[in-house]
XYZ file of C-alpha atoms in Angstrom:
630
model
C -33.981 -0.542 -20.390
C -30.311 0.491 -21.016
C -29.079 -1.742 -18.232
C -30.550 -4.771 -18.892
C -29.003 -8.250 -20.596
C -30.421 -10.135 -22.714
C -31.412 -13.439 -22.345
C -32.776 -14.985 -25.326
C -30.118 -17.784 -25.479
C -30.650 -18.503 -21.672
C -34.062 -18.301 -21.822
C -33.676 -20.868 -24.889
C -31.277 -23.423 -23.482
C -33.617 -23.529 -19.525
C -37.056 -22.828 -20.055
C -39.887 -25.515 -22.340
C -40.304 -23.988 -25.506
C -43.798 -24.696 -25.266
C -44.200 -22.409 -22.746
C -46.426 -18.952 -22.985
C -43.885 -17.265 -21.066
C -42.433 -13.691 -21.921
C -39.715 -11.642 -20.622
C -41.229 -8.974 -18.726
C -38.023 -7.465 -17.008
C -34.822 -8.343 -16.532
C -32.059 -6.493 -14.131
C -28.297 -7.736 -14.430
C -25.727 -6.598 -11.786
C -22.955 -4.427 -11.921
C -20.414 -6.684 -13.428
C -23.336 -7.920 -15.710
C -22.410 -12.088 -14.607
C -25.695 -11.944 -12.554
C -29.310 -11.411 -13.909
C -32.623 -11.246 -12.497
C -35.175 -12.571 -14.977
C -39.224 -11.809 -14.562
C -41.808 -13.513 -16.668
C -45.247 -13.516 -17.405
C -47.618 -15.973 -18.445
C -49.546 -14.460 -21.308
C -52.008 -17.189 -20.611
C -52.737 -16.858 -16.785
C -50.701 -13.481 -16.401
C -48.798 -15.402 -13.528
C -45.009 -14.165 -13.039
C -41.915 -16.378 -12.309
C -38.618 -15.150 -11.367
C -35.222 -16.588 -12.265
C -31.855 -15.596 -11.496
C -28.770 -17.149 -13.688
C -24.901 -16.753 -13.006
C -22.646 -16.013 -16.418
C -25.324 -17.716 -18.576
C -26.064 -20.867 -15.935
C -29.328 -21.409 -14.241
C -29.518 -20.755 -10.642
C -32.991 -20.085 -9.825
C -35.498 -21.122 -12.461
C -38.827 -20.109 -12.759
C -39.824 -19.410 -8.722
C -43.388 -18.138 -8.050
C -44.003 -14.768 -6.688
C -47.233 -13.170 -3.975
C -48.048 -12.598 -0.964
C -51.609 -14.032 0.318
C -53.671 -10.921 2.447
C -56.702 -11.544 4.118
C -59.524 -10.434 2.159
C -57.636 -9.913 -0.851
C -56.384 -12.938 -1.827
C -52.516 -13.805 -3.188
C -51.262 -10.535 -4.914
C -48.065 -9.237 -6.645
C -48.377 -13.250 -8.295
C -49.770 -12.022 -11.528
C -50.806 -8.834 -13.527
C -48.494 -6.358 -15.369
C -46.165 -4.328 -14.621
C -47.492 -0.507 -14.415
C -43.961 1.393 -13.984
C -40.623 0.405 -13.362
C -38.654 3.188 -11.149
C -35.127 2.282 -11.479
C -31.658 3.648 -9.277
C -27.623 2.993 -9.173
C -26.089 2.997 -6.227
C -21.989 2.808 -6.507
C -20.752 3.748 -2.671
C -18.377 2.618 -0.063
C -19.145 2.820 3.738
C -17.414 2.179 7.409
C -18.554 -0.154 9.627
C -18.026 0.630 13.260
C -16.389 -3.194 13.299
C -16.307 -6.729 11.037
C -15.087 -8.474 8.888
C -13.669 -6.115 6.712
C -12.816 -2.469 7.494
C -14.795 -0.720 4.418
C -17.821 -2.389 2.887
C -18.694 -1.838 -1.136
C -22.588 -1.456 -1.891
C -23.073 -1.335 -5.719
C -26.382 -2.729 -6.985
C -28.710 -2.218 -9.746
C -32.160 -1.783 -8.212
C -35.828 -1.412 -9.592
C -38.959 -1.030 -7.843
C -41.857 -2.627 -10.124
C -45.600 -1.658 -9.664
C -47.888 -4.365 -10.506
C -51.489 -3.542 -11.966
C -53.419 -6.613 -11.340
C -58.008 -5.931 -11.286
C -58.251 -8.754 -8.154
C -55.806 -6.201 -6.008
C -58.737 -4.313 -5.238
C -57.429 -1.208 -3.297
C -53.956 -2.754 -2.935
C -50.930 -1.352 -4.310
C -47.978 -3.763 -4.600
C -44.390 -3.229 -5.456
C -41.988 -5.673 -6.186
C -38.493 -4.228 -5.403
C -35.107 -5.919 -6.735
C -31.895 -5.208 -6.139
C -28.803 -6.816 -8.503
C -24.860 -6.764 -6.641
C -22.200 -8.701 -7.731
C -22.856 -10.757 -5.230
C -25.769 -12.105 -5.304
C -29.906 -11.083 -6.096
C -32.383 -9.919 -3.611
C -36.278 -9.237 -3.643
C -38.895 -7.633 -1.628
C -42.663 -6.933 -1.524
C -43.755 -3.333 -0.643
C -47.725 -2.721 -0.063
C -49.971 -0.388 0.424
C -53.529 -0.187 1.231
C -55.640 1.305 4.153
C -56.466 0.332 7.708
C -55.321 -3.111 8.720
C -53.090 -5.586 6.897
C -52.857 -9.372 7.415
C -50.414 -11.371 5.462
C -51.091 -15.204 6.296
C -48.600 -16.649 4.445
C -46.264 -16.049 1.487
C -45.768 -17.982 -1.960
C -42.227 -17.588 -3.078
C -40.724 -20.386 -4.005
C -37.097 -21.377 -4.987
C -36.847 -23.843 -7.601
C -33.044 -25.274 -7.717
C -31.704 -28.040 -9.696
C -32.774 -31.701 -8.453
C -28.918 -32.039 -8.818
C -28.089 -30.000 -5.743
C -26.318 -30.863 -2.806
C -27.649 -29.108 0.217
C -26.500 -28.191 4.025
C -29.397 -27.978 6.528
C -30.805 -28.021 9.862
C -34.282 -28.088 10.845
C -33.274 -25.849 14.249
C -30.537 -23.162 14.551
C -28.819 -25.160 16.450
C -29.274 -28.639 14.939
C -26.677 -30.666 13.384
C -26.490 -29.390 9.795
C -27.138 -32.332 7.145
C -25.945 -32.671 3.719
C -28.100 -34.367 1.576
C -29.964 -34.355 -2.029
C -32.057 -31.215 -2.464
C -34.563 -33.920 -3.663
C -34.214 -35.795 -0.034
C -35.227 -32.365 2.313
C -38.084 -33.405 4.959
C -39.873 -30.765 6.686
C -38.782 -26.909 7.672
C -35.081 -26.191 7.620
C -33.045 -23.088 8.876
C -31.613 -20.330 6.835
C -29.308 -19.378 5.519
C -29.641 -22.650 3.284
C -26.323 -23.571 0.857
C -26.415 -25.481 -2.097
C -24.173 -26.612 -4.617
C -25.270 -26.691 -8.168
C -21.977 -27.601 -9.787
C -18.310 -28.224 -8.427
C -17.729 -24.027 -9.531
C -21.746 -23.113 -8.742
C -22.219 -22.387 -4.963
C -25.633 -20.102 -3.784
C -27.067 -19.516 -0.307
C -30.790 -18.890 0.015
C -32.036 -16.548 2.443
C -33.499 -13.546 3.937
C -32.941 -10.348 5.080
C -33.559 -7.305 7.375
C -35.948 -9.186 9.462
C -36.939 -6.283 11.411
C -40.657 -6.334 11.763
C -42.285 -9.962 10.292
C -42.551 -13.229 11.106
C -38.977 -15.150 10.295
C -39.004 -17.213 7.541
C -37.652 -20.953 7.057
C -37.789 -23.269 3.777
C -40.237 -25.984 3.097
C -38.969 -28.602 1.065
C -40.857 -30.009 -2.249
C -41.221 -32.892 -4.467
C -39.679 -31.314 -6.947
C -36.211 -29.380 -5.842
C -38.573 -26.505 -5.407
C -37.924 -24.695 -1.759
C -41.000 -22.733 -0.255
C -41.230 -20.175 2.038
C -43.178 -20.770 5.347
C -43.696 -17.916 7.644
C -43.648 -18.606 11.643
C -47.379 -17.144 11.944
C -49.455 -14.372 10.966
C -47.843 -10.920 10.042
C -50.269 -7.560 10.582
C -49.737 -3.798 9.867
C -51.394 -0.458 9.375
C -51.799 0.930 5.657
C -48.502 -0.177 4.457
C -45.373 -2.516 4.949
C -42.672 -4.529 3.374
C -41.164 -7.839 3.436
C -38.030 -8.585 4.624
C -35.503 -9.083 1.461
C -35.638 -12.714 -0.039
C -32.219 -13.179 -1.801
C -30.122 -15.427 -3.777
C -26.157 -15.538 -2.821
C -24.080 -16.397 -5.535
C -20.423 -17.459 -5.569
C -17.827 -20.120 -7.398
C -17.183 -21.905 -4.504
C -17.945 -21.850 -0.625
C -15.272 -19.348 0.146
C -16.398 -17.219 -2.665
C -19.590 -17.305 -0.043
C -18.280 -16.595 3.305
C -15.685 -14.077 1.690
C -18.305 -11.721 0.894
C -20.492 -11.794 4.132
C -21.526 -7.490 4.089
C -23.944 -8.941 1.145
C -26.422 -9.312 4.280
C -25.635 -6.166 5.757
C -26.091 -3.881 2.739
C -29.611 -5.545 2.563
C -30.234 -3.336 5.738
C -30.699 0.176 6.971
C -27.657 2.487 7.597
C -26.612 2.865 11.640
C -29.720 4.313 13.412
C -28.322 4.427 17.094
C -26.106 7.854 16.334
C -22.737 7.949 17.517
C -20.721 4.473 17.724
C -17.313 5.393 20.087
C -18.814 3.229 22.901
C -19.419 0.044 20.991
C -16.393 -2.180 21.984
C -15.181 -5.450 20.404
C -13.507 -7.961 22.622
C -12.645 -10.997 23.854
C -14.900 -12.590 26.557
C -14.503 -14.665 29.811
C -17.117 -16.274 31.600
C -17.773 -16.185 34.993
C -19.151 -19.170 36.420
C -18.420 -19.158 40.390
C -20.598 -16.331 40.747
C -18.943 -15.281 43.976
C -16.983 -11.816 44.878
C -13.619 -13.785 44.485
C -13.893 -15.936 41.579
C -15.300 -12.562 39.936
C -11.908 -10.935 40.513
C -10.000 -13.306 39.441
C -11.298 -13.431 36.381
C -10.813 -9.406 36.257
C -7.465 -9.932 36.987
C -6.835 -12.629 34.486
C -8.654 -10.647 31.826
C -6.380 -7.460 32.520
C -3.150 -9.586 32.490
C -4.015 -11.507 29.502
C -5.881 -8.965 26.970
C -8.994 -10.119 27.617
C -11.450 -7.140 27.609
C -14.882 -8.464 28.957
C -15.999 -10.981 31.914
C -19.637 -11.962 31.586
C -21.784 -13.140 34.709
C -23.851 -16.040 33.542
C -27.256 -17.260 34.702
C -28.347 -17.247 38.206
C -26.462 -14.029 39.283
C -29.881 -12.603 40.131
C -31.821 -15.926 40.743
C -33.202 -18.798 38.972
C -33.040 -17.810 35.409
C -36.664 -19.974 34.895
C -38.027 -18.446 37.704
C -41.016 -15.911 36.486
C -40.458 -14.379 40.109
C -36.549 -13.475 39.961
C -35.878 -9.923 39.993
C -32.904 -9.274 37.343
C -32.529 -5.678 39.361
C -30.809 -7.205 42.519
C -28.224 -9.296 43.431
C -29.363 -12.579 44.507
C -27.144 -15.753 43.740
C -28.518 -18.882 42.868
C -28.003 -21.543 45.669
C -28.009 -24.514 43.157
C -25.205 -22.564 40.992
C -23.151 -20.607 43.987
C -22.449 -20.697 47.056
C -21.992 -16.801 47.127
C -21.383 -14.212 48.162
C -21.206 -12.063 45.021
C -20.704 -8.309 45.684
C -21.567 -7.148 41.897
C -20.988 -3.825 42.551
C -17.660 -3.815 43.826
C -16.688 -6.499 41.057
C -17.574 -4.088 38.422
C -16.075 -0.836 39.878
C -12.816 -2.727 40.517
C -13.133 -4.310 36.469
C -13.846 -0.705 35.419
C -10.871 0.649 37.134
C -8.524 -1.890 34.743
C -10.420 -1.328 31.323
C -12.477 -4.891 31.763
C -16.221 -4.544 30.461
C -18.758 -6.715 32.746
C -21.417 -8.161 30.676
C -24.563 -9.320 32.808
C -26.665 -12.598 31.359
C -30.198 -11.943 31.467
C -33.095 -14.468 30.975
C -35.846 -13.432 28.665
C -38.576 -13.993 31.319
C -37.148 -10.919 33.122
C -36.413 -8.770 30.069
C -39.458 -8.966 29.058
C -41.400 -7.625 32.127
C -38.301 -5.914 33.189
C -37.146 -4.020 30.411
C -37.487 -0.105 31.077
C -36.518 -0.892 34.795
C -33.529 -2.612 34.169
C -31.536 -0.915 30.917
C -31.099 2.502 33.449
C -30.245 0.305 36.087
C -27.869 -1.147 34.716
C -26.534 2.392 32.919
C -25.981 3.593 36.511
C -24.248 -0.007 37.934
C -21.605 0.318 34.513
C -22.538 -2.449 33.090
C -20.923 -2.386 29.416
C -23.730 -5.000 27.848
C -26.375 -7.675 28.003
C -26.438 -11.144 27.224
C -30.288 -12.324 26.243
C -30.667 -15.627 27.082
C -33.721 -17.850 25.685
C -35.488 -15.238 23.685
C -38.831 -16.006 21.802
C -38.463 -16.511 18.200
C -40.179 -16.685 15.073
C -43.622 -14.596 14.968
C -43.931 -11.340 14.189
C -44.180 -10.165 17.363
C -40.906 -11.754 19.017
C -39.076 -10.329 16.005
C -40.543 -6.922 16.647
C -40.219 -7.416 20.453
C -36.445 -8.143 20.123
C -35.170 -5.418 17.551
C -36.839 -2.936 19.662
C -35.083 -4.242 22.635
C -32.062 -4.254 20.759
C -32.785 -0.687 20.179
C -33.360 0.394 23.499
C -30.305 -1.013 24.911
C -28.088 1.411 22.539
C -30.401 4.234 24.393
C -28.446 3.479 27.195
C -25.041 2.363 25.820
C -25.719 -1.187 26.412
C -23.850 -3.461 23.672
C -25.852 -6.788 23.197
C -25.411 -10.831 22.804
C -28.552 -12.498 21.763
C -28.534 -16.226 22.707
C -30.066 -19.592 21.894
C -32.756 -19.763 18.566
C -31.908 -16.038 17.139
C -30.070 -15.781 13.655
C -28.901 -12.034 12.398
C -29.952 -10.861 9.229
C -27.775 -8.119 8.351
C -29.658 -5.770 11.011
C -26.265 -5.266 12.863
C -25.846 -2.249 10.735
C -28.928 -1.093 11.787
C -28.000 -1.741 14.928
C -24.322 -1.917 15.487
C -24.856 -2.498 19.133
C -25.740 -6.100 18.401
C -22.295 -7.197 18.927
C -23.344 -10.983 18.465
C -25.628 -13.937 18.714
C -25.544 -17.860 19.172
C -28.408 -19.616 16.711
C -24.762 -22.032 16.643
C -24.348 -25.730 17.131
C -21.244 -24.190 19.049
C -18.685 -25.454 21.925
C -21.680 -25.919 24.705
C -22.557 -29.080 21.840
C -19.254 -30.347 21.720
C -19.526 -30.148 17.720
C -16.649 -32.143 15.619
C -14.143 -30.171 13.579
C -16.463 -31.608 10.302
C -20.018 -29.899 12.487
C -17.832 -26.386 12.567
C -16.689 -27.169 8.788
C -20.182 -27.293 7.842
C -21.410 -24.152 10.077
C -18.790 -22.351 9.044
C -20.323 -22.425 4.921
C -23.554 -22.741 6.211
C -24.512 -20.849 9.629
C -21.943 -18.276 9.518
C -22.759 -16.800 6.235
C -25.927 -14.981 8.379
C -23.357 -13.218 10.332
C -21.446 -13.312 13.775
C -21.446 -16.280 15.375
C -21.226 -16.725 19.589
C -19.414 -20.318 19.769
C -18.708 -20.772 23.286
C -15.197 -21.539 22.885
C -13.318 -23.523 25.256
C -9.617 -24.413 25.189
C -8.243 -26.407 27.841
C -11.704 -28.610 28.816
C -11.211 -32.015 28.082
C -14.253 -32.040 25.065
C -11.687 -30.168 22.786
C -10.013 -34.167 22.726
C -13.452 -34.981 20.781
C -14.193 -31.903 19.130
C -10.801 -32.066 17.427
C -7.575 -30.482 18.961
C -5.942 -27.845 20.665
C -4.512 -25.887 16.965
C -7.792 -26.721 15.660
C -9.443 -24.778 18.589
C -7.235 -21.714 17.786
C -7.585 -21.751 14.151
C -11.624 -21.952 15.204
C -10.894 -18.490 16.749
C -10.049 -17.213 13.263
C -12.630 -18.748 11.194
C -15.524 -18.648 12.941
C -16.203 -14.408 13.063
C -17.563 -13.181 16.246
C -17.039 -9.078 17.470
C -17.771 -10.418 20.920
C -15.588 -13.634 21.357
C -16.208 -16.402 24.159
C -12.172 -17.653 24.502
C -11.975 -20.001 27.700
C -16.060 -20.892 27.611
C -15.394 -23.711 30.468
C -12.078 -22.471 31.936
C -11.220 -20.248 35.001
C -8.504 -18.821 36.191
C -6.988 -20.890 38.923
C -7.250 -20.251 42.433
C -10.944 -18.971 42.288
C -13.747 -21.378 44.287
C -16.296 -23.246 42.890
C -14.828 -24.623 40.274
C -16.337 -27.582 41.070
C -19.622 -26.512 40.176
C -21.886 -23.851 37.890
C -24.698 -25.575 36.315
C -23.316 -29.084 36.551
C -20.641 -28.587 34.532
C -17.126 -28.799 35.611
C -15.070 -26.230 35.050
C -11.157 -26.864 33.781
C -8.655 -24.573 34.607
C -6.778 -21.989 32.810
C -2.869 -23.239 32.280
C -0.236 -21.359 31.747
C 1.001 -23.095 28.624
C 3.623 -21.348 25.755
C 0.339 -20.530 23.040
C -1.469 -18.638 25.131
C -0.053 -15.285 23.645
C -1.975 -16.579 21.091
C -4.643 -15.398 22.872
C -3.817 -12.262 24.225
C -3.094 -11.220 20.553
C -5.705 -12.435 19.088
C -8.101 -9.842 17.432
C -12.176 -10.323 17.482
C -12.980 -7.598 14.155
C -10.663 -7.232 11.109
C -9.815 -4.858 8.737
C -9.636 -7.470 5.948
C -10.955 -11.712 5.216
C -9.560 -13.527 2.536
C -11.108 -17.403 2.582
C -7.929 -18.854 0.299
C -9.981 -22.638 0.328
C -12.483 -24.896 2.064
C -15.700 -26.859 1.311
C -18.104 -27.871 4.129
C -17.844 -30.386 6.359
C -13.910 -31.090 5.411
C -11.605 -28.243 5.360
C -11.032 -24.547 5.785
C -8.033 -21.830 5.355
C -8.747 -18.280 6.196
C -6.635 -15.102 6.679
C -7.452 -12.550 8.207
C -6.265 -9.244 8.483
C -5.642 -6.736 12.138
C -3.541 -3.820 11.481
C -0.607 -4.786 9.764
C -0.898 -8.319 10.914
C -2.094 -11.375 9.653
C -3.813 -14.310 11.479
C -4.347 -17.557 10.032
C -6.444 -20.424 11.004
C -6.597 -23.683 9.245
C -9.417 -26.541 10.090
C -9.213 -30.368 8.953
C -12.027 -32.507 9.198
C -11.843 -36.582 8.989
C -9.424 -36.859 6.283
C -5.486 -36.358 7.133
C -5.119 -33.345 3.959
C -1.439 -31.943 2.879
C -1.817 -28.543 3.425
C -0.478 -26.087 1.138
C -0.971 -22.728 2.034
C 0.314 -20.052 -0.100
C 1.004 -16.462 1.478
C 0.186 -14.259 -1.675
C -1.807 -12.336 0.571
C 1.252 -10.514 2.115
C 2.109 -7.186 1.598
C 4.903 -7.446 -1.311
C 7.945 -6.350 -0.732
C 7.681 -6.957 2.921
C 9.561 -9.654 5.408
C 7.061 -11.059 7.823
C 7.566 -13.279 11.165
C 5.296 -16.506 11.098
C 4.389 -18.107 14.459
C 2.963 -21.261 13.556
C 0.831 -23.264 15.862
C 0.250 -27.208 15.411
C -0.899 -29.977 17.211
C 2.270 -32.362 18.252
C 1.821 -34.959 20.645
C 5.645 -35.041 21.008
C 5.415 -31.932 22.349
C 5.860 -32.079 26.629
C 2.846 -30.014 27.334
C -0.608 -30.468 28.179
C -1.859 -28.616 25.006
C 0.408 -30.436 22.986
C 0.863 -27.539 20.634
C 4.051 -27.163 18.846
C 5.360 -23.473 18.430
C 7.407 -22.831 14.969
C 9.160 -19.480 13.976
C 10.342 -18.252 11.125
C 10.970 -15.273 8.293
C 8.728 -15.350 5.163
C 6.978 -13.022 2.567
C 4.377 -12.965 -0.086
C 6.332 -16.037 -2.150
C 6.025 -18.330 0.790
C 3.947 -21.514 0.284
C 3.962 -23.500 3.351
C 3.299 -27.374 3.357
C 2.100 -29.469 6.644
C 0.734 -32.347 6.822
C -2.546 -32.062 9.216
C -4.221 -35.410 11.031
C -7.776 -35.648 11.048
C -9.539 -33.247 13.328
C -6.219 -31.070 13.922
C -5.530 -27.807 12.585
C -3.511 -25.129 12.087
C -2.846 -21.325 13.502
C -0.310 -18.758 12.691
C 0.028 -15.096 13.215
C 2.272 -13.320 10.676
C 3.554 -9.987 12.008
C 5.609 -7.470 9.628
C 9.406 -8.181 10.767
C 11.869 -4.967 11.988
């Protein structure tokens, strides 16, 4: 095969040399530093898979099948029958992210496997090499009905590895020996095999199968467990199983489209309506607290408000009908006139998002995306969806789907993770599956996410910014550098504050609600960006510290998170255009400062030879914007 790398000497220095095992394939990527490995047992016929980075185990020697009712495990063991093999070397445009052009260059084969138990079965196993990491998939075909009940790929890392998990999406992440995992734990999973030797373990372009989480064994050896039964008509895939691979965390987060180009180009056509944004929740649910908030958003750059539960009712309430206006007497005192809130947010370029409980969207759904089309409603917050089987997956991407039908953008809430299907879907502006704000997570919780959680995607935090929990989250500057790290198109600013002068802000869900202040930072705010044309991740490791940059325009923004260690930080701006002056607004906490935020403000002229140096208590942070000076 004329792309392929040898591995004798790997092969030599990781596997027994007692072993039966041959080299069957082996696909390396682009840039040749990662390889895909596939063995077979000449003894059993059984295959293994192993991926290595520059010559250094990653992966060694994971099993391979699928188990189908009334055919047993196959694509485990046989031979390989034909090997179909493709480059792909392209550049593409996202409609928004993290980056305003996205490379996809992999390797890929698509390996038939001739095995006598298969009976009428054809199996493919499909693998793709990037740069970036290694990714696999299971194609079969057959006739009439299809049942996987479960799947045996398994990860085998080294005992060595430190890993970062949670056994719920929203769960406090736990680091821990690879050796000590207990029970089912979320992906993306991270581990660190050396101090330079980072991976993530996960899946992909969960579309239409039951989600997938890791089961930890005896051994270092993670296996997959799938939420339920998965069934289909003469053919399906897999989602993509895949192996991230990077030097260190940042080298992880830094290269986040890996997900996406595991997915199918935009299907929802054209992609002029989808709008980015910053959001502000509206919690009185009453006609004047609404336009307030309208207001406040117009004045302050803000381009959504978002009703939240009990607009129409009861969000538990298998009776409430999400088509009419009717308030919640536990959250409001009302009145809410939605109509004329939305017309008057419409006439100043504000976007009214509208939450909506599952219960309603599910036996709501054809009824209520037209609706809502006519009312003007720009998008949809899903609260509480079903997760996990195959058919809440399906449910929800068709959902997804239909909402674009009718120009609906879309916020899925609670247990949901992406998997790269916002480029399928583009109108999936963002989802929670985040220990976020609403948890009052520590600066060291978001330090962990941030490596962990956030490399499946966009991440709905709930932030808040003048509520007294930012005191024991971490700071004020740390809260604004959050707004840079943590990537979300659709971005929650003031989660628990109001504009003043609006009622009820007493109340909504028995939760008090602070109010907004007009303090020096908050053009901060107004400035601040949601989608970027370019992400640099200049340091960080989980759980202690983070610098990003990230790039609007011509502008920079900067956001820099300490966890429970006071760190010197030295931040060098090499990322700056050379030749070019730039102003730097630099935002730090400062309790001699004589405001309520107690955020100092710091200006100044620098370029691409800059290294700043603060020193940054624990929990505090850092923010700066860095705009090209006249």
């Amino acid at each position: 095969m004329k792309h392929a790398l040898s591995l004798i000497a790997l092969v030599g220095l990781t596997l027994p040399v007692f072993a039966a095992w041959q080299n069957e394939r082996s696909l390396a990527s682009p840039g040749g530093a990662l390889v895909f490995l596939l063995e077979r047992d000449d003894a059993t016929g059984d295959f293994a898979w192993s991926v290595a980075h520059a010559n250094r185990s990653v992966v060694t020697r994971g099993a391979l099948g699928i188990e189908i009712s009334g055919a047993g495990v196959i694509a485990d063991a046989g031979k390989v029958a034909n090997a179909e093999a493709r480059l792909v070397d392209a550049t593409w445009i996202p409609p928004y992210g993290e980056q305003s052009a996205i490379p996809e260059k992999f390797r890929e084969e698509t390996l038939t496997i001739a095995h006598a138990g298969q009976g009428n079965l054809s199996a493919k196993l499909q693998v793709r090499a990037y740069d970036e990491g290694i990714a696999f998939r299971y194609l079969v075909s057959g006739s009439g009905r299809l049942t996987v009940q479960s799947e045996k790929t398994s990860f085998p890392i080294s005992t060595n590895a430190t890993v970062w998990t949670a056994a719920q999406s929203q769960s406090k992440m736990v680091q821990q020996s690879v050796t000590a995992l207990k029970g089912e734990v979320e992906r993306p999973l991270t581990a660190e095999l050396a101090p330079d030797l980072f991976v993530a373990l996960g899946e992909a372009g969960l579309v239409d199968y039951a989600r997938m989480k890791f089961a930890a064994s005896k051994d270092a050896t993670l296996l997959v467990r799938l939420a339920g039964l998965c069934t289909f008509t003469n053919r399906f895939s897999t989602p993509w199983r895949y192996v991230r691979v990077a030097e260190s965390p940042g080298g992880l987060l830094e290269r986040n489209y890996f997900l996406l180009n595991l997915n199918e180009p935009n299907q929802i056509g054209e992609t002029s309506w989808l709008r980015p944004g910053k959001v502000l929740r509206e919690i009185t649910l009453t006609t004047e607290g609404s336009l307030a908030c309208v207001d406040f958003a117009a004045q302050h750059n803000l381009q959504f408000i978002m009703f939240d539960a009990g607009w129409y009712g009861h969000q538990y309430d298998d009776q409430a009908d999400a088509s009419a206006v009717n308030v919640d007497s536990k959250r409001s005192p009302s009145p809410l006139d939605l109509p004329r809130v939305i017309a008057y947010a419409r006439s100043k370029n504000i976007g009214v998002i509208l939450y909506v409980n599952r219960r309603a969207l599910e036996k709501q759904l054809d009824q209520l995306l037209p609706l809502y089309q006519k009312w003007g409603v720009a998008g949809l917050k899903f609260g509480f969806v079903q997760t996990g089987p195959q058919r809440w997956t399906a449910w929800l991407h068709d959902a997804i789907a239909q909402c674009a039908k009718h120009n609906l953008m879309v916020n899925v809430h609670d247990d949901y993770r992406m998997t790269g299907v916002e480029r399928t879907l583009p109108n999936l502006m963002t989802v929670e599956g985040v220990r976020g704000d609403e948890e009052s997570p520590k600066n060291e919780e978001v330090l962990t996410t941030l490596f962990t959680r956030c490399l499946a995607g966009a991440a709905d935090q709930t932030g808040c910014y003048f509520d007294s929990r930012v005191n024991t989250m971490g700071s004020h500057a740390s809260q604004m550098a959050k707004m840079i790290c943590v990537y979300s198109p659709w971005q929650s600013v003031f989660w628990y504050d109001h504009p003043p002068g609006a009622p009820g802000l007493g109340g909504g869900g028995g939760t008090n609600i602070s109010v907004i202040q007009d303090v020096p930072e908050l053009s901060f705010f107004e400035r601040l960006p949601t989608v970027w044309d370019e992400t640099r991740v200049l340091e960080g490791y989980p759980g202690s510290y983070a610098v990003l940059a990230r790039r609007s325009g011509d502008k920079w923004f900067l956001g820099a998170l300490n966890g429970t260690t006071p760190r010197e930080f030295k931040i060098p701006f090499g990322f700056l255009d050379a030749g070019k002056k730039y102003r730097l607004e630099l935002f730090s906490d400062d309790q001699a400062v004589n405001t309520t935020t107690r955020v100092r403000i710091e200006t100044n002229v620098v370029d691409r030879t800059t290294v700043i140096q603060r020193r940054v208590s624990r929990r505090n942070g850092l923010a700066a914007v860095l705009t090209p000076a006249r």
